[in-house]
PDB file of C-alpha atoms in Angstrom:
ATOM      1  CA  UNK A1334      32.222   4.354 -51.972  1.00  0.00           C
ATOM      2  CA  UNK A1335      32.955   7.717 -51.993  1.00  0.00           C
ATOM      3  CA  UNK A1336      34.106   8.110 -47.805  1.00  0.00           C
ATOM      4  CA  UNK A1337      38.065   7.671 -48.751  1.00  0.00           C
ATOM      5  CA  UNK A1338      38.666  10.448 -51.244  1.00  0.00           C
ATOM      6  CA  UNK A1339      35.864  13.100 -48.625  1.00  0.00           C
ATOM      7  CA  UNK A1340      38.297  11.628 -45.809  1.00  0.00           C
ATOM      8  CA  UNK A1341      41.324  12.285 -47.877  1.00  0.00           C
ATOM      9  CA  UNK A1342      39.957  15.661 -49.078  1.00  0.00           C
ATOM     10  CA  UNK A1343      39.250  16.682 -45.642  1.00  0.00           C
ATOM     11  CA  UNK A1344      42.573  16.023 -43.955  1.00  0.00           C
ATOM     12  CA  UNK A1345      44.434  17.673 -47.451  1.00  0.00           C
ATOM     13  CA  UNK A1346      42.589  20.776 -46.871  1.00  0.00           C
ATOM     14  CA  UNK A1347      42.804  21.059 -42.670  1.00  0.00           C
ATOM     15  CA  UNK A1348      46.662  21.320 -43.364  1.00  0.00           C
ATOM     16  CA  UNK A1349      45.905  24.004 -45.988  1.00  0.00           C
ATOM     17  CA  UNK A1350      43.895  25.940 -43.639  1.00  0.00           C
ATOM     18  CA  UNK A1351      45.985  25.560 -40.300  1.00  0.00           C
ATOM     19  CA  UNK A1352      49.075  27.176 -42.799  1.00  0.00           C
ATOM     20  CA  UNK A1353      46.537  30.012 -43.990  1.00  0.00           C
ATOM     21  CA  UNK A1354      45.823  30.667 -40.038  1.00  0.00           C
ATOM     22  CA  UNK A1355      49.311  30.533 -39.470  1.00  0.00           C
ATOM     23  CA  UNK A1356      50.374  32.684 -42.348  1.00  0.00           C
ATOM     24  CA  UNK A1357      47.490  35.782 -41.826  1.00  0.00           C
ATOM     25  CA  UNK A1358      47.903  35.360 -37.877  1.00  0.00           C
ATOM     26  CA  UNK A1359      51.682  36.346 -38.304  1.00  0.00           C
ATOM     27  CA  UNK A1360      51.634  40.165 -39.367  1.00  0.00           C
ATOM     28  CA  UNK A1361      48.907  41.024 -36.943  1.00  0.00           C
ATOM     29  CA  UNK A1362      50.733  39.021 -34.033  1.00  0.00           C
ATOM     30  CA  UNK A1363      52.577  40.388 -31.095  1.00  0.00           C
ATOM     31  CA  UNK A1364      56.155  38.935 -30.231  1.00  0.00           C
ATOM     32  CA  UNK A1365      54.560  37.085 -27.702  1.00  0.00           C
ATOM     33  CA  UNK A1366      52.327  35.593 -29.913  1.00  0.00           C
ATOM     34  CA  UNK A1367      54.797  34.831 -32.554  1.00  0.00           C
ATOM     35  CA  UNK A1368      56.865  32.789 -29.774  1.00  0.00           C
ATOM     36  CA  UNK A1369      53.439  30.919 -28.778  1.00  0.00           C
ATOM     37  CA  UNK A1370      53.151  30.571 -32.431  1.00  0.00           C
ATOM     38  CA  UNK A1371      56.703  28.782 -32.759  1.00  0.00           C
ATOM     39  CA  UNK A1372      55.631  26.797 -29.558  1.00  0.00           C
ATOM     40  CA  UNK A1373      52.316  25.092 -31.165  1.00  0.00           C
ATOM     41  CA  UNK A1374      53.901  24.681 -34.618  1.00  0.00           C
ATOM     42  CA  UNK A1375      57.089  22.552 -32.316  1.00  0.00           C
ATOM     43  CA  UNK A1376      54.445  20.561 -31.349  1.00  0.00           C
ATOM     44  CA  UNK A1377      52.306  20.064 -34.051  1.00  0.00           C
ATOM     45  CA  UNK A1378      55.085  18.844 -36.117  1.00  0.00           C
ATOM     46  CA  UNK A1379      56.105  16.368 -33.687  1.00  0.00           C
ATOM     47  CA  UNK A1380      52.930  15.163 -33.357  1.00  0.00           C
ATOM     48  CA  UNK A1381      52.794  14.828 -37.403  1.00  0.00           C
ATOM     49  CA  UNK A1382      56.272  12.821 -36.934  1.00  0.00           C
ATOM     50  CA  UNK A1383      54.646  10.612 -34.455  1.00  0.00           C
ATOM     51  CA  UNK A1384      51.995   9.549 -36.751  1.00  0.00           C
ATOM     52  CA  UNK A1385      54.267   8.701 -40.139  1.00  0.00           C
ATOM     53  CA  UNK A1386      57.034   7.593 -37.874  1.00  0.00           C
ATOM     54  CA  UNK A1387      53.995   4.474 -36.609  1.00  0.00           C
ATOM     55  CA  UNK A1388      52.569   4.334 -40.479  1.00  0.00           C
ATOM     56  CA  UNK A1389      56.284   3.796 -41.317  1.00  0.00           C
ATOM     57  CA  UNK A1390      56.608   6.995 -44.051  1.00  0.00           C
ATOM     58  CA  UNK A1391      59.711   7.953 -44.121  1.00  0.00           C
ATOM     59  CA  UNK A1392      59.169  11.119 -46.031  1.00  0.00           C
ATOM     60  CA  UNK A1393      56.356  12.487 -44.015  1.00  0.00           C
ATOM     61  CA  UNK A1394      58.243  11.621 -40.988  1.00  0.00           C
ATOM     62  CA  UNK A1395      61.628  13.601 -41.837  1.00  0.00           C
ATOM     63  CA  UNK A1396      59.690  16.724 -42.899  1.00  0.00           C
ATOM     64  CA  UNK A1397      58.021  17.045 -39.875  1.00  0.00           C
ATOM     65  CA  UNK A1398      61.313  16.668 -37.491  1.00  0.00           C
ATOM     66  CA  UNK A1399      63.315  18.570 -40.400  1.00  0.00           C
ATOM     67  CA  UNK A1400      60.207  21.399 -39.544  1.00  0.00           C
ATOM     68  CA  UNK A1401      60.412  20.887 -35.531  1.00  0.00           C
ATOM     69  CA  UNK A1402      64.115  21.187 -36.116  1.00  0.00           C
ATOM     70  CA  UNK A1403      63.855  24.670 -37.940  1.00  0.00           C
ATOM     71  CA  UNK A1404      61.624  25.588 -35.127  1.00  0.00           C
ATOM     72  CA  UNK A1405      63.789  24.807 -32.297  1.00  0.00           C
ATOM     73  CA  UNK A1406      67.026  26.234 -34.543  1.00  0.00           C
ATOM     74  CA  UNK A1407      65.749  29.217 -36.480  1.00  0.00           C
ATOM     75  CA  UNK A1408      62.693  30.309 -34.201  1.00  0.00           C
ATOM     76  CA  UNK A1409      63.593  29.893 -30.541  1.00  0.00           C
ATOM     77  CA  UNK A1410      67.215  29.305 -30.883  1.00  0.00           C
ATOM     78  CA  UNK A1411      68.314  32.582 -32.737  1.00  0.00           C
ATOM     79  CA  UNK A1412      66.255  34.809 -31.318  1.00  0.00           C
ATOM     80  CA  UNK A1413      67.780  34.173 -27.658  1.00  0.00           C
ATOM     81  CA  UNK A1414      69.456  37.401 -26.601  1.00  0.00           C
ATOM     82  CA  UNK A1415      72.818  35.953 -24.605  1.00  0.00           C
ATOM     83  CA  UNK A1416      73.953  39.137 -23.860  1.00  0.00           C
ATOM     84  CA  UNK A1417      71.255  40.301 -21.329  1.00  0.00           C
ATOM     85  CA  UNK A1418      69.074  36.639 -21.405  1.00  0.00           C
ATOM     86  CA  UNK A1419      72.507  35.690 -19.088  1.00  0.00           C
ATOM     87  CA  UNK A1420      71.914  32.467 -17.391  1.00  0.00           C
ATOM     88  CA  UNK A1421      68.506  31.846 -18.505  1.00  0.00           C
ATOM     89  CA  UNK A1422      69.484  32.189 -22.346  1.00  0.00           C
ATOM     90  CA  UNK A1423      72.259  29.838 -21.221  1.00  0.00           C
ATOM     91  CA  UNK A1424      69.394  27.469 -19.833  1.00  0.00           C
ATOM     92  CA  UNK A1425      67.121  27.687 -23.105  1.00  0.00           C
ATOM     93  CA  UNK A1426      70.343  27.521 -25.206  1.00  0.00           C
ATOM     94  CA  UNK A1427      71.296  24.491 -23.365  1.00  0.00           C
ATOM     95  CA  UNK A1428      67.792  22.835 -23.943  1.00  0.00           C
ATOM     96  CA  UNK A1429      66.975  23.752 -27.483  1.00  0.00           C
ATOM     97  CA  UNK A1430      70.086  22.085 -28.567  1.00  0.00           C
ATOM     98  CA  UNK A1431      70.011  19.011 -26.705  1.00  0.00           C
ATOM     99  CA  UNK A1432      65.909  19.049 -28.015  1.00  0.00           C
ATOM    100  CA  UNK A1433      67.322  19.095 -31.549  1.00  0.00           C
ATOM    101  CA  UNK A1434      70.338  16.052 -30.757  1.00  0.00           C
ATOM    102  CA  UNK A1435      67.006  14.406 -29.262  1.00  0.00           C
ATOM    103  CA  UNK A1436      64.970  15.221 -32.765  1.00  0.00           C
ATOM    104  CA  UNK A1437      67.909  13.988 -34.812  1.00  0.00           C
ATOM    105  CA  UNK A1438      68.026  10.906 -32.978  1.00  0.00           C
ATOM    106  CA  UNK A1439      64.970  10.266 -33.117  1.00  0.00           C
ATOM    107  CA  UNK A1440      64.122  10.691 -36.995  1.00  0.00           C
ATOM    108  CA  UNK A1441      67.323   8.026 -37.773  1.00  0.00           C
ATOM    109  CA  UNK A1442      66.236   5.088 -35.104  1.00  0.00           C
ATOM    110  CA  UNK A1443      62.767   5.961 -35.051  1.00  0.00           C
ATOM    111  CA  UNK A1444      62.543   6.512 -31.497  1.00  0.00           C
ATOM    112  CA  UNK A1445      59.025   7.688 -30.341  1.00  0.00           C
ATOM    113  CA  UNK A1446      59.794   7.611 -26.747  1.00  0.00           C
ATOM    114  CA  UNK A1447      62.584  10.536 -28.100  1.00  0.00           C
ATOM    115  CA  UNK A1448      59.807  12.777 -29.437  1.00  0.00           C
ATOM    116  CA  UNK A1449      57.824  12.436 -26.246  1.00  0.00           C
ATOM    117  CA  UNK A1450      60.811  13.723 -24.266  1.00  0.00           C
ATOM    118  CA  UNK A1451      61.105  16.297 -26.760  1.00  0.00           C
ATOM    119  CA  UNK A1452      57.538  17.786 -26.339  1.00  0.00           C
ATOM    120  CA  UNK A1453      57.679  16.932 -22.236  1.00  0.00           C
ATOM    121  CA  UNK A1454      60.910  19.119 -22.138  1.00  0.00           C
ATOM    122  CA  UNK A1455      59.111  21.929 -24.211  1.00  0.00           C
ATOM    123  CA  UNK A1456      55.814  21.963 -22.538  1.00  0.00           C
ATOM    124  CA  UNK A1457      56.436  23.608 -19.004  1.00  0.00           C
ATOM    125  CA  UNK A1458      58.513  26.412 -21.376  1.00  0.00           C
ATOM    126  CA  UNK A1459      55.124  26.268 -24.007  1.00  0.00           C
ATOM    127  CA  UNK A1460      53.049  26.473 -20.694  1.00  0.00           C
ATOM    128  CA  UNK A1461      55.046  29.637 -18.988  1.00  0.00           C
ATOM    129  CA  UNK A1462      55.124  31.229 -21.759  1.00  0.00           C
ATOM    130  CA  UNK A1463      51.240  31.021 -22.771  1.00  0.00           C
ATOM    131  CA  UNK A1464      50.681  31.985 -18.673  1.00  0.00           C
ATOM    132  CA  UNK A1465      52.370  35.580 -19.034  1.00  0.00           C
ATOM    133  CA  UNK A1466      50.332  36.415 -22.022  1.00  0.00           C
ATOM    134  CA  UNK A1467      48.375  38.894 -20.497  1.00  0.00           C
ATOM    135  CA  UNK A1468      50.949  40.346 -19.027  1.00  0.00           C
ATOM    136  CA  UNK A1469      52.815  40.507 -21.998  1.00  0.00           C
ATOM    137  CA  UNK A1470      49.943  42.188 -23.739  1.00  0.00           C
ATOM    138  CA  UNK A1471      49.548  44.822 -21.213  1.00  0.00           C
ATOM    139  CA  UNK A1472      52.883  45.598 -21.974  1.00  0.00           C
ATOM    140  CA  UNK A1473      52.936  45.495 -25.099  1.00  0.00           C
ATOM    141  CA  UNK A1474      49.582  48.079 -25.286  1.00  0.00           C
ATOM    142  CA  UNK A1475      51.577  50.037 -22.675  1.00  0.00           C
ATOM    143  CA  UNK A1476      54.374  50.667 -24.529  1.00  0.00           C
TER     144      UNK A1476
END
């Protein structure tokens, strides 16, 4: 009798908690961390859009690309350095926008199949990234 509001109370509060991690990792993280940071949060709100996109909620569904969106724009987009990035920065500038036409697209014809290409385009970047974190670290501690 009681299952559906513990269920309910459980999955208000795990959302509550992964924004307190996220919120008290941030001052004590590195830049590398930050970016790995932006990375998960990409695809944690896509997989959040996946799941009210198939319940059919609309609201839930456009918050979550609306966050991936802000992600993409404000977090990984921005922060590319053209200047020296040269052709790489081209390459991830590239990408991130045609990830965010892709997000677009997908929140007005609810289009899973265009989230999955957005998270299989960002993984091998999510998955470089995480692999030079030591190295990133060490130069970090170096500096």
């Amino acid at each position: 009798m009681f299952a559906p509001a513990a269920v309910y109370s459980a999955n208000a509060f795990a959302g509550t908690y992964r924004q307190i991690g996220v919120e008290t990792g941030v001052p004590n993280a590195s830049p590398h961390q930050l970016v790995t940071m932006l990375f998960d949060g990409f695809n944690d709100a896509v997989a959040q859009a996946r799941v009210a996109m198939q319940q059919g909620k609309i609201e839930p569904k456009g918050k979550a690309i609306v966050r991936a969106v802000r992600i993409v724009e404000e977090g990984l987009l921005a922060n590319l350095d053209v200047d020296a990035g040269g052709k790489i920065a081209d390459d991830l500038m590239a990408l991130y926008s045609y990830v965010t036409r892709r997000l677009t697209h997908a929140n007005m014809h609810n289009d899973t199949a265009a989230l999955d290409e957005c998270v299989r385009l960002m993984e091998p970047l999510r998955s470089a990234w995480v692999a030079i974190g030591p190295g990133a670290a060490a130069a970090t501690k170096a500096q």
